[in-house]
Coordinates of C-alpha atoms in Angstrom, one line a residue:
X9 CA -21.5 -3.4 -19.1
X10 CA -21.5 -5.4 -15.7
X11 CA -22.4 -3.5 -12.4
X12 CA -18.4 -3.8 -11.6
X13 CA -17.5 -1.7 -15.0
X14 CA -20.3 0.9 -14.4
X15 CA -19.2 1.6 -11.1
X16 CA -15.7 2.2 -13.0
X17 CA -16.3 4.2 -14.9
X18 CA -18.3 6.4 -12.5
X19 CA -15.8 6.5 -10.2
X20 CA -13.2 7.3 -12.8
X21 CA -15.4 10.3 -14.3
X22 CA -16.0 11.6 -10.4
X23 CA -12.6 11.5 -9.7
X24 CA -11.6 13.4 -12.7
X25 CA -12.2 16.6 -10.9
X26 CA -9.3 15.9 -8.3
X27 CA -6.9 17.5 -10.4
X28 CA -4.7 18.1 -7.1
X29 CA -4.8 14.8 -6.2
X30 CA -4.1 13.5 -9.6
X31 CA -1.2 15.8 -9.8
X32 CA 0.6 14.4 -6.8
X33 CA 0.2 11.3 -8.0
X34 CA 1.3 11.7 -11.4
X35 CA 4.4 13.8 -10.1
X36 CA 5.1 10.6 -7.7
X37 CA 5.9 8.7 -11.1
X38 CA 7.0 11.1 -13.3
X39 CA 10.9 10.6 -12.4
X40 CA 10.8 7.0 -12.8
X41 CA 9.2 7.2 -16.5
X42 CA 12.1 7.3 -19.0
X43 CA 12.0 8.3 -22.1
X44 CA 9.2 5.6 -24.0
X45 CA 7.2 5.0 -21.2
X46 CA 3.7 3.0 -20.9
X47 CA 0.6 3.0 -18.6
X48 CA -1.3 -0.3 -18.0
X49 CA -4.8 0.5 -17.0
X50 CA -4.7 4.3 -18.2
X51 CA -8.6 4.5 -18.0
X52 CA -9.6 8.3 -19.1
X53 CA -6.4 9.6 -19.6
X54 CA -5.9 12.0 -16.6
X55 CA -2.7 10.3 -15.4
X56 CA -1.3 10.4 -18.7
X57 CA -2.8 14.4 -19.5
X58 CA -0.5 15.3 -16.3
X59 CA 2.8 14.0 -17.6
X60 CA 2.0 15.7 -21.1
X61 CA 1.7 18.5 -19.2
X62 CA 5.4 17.8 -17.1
X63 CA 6.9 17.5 -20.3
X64 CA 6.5 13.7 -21.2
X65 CA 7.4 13.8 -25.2
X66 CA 6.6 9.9 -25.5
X67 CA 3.9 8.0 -24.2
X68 CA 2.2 4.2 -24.9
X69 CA -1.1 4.3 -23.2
X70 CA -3.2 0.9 -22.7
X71 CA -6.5 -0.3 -21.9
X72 CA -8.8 -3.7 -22.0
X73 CA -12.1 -1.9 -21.5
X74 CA -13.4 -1.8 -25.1
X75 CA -15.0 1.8 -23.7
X76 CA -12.3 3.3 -21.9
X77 CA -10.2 2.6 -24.8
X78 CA -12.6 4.7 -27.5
X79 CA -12.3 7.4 -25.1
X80 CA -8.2 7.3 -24.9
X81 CA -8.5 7.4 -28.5
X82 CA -10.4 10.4 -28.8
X83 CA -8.9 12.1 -26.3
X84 CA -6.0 12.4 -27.4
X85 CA -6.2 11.8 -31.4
X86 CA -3.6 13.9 -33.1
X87 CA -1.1 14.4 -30.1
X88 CA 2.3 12.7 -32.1
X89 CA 3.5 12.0 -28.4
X90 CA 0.5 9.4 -27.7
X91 CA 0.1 5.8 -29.0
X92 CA -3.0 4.5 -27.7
X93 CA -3.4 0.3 -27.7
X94 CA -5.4 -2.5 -26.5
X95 CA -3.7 -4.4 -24.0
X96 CA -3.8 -7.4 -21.3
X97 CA -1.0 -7.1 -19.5
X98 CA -0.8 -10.9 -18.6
X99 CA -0.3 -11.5 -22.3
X100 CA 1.5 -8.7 -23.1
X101 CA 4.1 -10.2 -24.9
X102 CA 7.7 -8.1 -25.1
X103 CA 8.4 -5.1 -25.0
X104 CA 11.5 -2.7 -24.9
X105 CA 9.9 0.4 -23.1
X106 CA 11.0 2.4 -20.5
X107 CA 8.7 1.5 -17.7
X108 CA 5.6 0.1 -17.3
X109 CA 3.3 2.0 -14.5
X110 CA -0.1 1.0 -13.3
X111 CA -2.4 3.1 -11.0
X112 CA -4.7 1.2 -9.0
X113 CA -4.9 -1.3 -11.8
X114 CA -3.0 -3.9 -10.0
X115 CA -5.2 -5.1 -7.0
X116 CA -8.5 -5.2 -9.7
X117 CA -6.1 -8.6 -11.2
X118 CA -6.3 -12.1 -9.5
X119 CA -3.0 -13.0 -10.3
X120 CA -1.1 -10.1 -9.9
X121 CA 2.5 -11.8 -9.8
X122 CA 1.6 -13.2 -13.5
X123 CA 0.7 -8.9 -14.4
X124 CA 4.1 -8.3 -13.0
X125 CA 5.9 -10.3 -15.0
X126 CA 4.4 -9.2 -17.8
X127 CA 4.8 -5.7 -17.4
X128 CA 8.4 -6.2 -16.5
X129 CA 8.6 -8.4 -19.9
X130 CA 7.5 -4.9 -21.3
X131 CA 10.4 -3.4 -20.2
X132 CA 13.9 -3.3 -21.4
X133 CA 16.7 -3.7 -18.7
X134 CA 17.6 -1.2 -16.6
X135 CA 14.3 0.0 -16.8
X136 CA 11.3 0.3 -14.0
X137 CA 8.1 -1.2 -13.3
X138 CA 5.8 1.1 -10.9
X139 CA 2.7 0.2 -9.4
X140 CA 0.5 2.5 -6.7
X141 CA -2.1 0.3 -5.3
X142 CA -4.4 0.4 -2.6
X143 CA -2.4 0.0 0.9
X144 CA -3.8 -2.4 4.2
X145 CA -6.7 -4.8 4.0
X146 CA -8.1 -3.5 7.6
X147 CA -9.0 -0.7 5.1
X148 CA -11.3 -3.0 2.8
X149 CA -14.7 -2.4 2.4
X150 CA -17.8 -3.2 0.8
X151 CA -17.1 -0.5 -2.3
X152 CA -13.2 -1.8 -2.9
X153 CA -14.9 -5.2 -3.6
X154 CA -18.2 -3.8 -5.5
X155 CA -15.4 -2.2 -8.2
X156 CA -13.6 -5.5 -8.2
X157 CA -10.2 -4.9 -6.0
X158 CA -9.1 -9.1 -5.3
X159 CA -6.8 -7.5 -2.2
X160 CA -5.6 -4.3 -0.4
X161 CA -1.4 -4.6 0.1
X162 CA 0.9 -4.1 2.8
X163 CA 4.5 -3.2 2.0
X164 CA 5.2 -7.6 2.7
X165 CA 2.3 -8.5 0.4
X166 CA 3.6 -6.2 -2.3
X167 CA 7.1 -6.7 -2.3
X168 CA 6.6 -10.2 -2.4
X169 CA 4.5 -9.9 -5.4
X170 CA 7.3 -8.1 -6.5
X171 CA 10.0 -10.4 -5.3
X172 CA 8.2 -13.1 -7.3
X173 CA 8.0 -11.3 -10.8
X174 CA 11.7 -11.0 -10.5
X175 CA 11.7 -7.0 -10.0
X176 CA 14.1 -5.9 -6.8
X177 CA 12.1 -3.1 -5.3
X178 CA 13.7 0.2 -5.6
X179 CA 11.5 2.1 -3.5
X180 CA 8.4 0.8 -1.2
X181 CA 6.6 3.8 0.4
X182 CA 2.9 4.5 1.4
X183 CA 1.5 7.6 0.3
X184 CA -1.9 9.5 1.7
X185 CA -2.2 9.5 5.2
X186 CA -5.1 11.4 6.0
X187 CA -6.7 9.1 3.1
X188 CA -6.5 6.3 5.1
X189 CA -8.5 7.4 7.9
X190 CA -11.1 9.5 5.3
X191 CA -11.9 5.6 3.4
X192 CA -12.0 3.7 6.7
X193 CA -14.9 6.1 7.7
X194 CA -16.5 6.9 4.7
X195 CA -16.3 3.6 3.3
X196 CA -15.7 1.0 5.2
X197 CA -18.0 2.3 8.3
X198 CA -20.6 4.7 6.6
X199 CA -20.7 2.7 3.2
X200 CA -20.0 4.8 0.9
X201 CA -18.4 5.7 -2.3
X202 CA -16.4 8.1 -4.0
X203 CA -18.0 10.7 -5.6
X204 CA -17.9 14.1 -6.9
X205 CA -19.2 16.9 -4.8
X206 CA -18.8 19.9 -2.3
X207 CA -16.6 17.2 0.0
X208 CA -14.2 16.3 -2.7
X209 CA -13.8 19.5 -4.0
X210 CA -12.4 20.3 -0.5
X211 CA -10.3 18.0 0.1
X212 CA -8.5 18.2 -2.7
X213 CA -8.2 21.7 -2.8
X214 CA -7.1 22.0 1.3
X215 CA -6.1 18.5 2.6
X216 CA -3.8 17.3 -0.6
X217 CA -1.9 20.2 -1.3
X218 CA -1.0 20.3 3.0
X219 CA -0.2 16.2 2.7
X220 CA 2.0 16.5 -0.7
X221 CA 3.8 19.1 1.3
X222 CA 4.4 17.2 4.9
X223 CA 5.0 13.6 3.0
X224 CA 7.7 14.9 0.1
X225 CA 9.9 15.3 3.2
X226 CA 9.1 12.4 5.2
X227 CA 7.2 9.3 3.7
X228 CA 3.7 7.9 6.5
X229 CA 4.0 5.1 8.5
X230 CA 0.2 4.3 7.0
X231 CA -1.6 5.7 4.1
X232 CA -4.1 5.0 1.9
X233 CA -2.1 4.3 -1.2
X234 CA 1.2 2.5 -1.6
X235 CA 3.7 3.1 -4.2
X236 CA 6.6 0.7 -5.0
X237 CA 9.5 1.0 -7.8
X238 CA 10.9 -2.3 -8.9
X239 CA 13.8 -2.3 -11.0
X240 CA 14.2 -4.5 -14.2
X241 CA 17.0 -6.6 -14.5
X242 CA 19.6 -6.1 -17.0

């Protein structure tokens, strides 16, 4: 594996422990998913574990990692409600699915309007193409481009990318306040990484919960994440 993929799947493992924070995220998605839904990028399976869990009864996951896929196929061998397939979502060919979601899959593509387009050709009409990416390049440090992200996103940059896959944005929102401010210190200014431990155990057990609460009534003006909902024509 390269140094990029390593770091990956490191972060992915560490991150695995956030189960609040997964939660909210997953729960973000989880009305736009239909009823044959699939995930581009679905790394370990966490994402995909919390839908299960909200009642999902059909579910396409995907990867391109020849490891992350083995472990999607293990993980969740014998559950009728999973298909588990290789997939490069630039070449994905057509689809009549639900939705296509990514989490934090888009900004690791270069051309992410070529992604979109094929996520949306994944997608039968009427249906919805979600992506929650990593929000404002101020934010960009030295670990976003040691694990390979091309570009942080404002609401513009993403809607464009949007605008030019042909998806009218439903809902454009950012997501994670305090998260913003927690990854311009710790890793833009202290150079760091995200990793399991005392800190993240924490704040995901204090700080998420108390932001889930404050934003599902009123959406940031910043955050650390951004979330957009484009609509697939019919």
């Amino acid at each position: 594996m390269t140094g990029e993929t390593q770091l990956q799947h490191r972060v992915l493992e560490s991150l695995a422990s956030a189960r609040n924070y997964i939660g909210w995220l997953a729960a973000l998605v989880l009305p736009y998913l239909g009823d044959d839904p699939v995930e581009i990028g679905s790394g370990t399976g966490d994402y995909a574990e919390a839908w299960l869990t909200e009642g999902v009864t059909r579910l396409t996951l995907t990867e391109l990692d020849p490891e992350l896929l083995v472990a999607l196929q293990t993980r969740f061998a014998g559950d009728t409600r999973v298909a588990v397939r290789r997939l490069d979502v630039s070449s994905a060919g057509e689809g009549h699915h639900s939705a296509a979601v990514s989490l934090n899959v888009l900004e690791h593509i270069q051309d992410d309007v070529a992604a979109l387009l094929g996520a949306r050709d994944l997608v039968r009409g009427g249906g919805t193409v979600v992506a929650l990416v990593p929000a404002l390049e101020l934010a960009m440090s030295r670990f976003d481009r040691a694990i390979g992200h091309h570009r942080r996103y404002s609401k513009r940059t993403l809607g464009l990318a949007f605008d030019r896959a042909g998806l009218p944005v439903e809902r454009i929102e950012y997501v994670n306040a305090p998260g913003l401010l927690a990854w311009i210190v710790g890793m833009k200014w202290l150079r760091g990484e995200p990793h399991e431990g005392p800190l993240l155990t924490a704040w995901d057990r204090f700080v998420i919960p108390a932001t889930r609460r404050l934003e599902s009534v009123k959406a940031p003006p910043l955050g650390q994440s951004l979330l957009a909902v484009g609509r697939v024509p019919h």
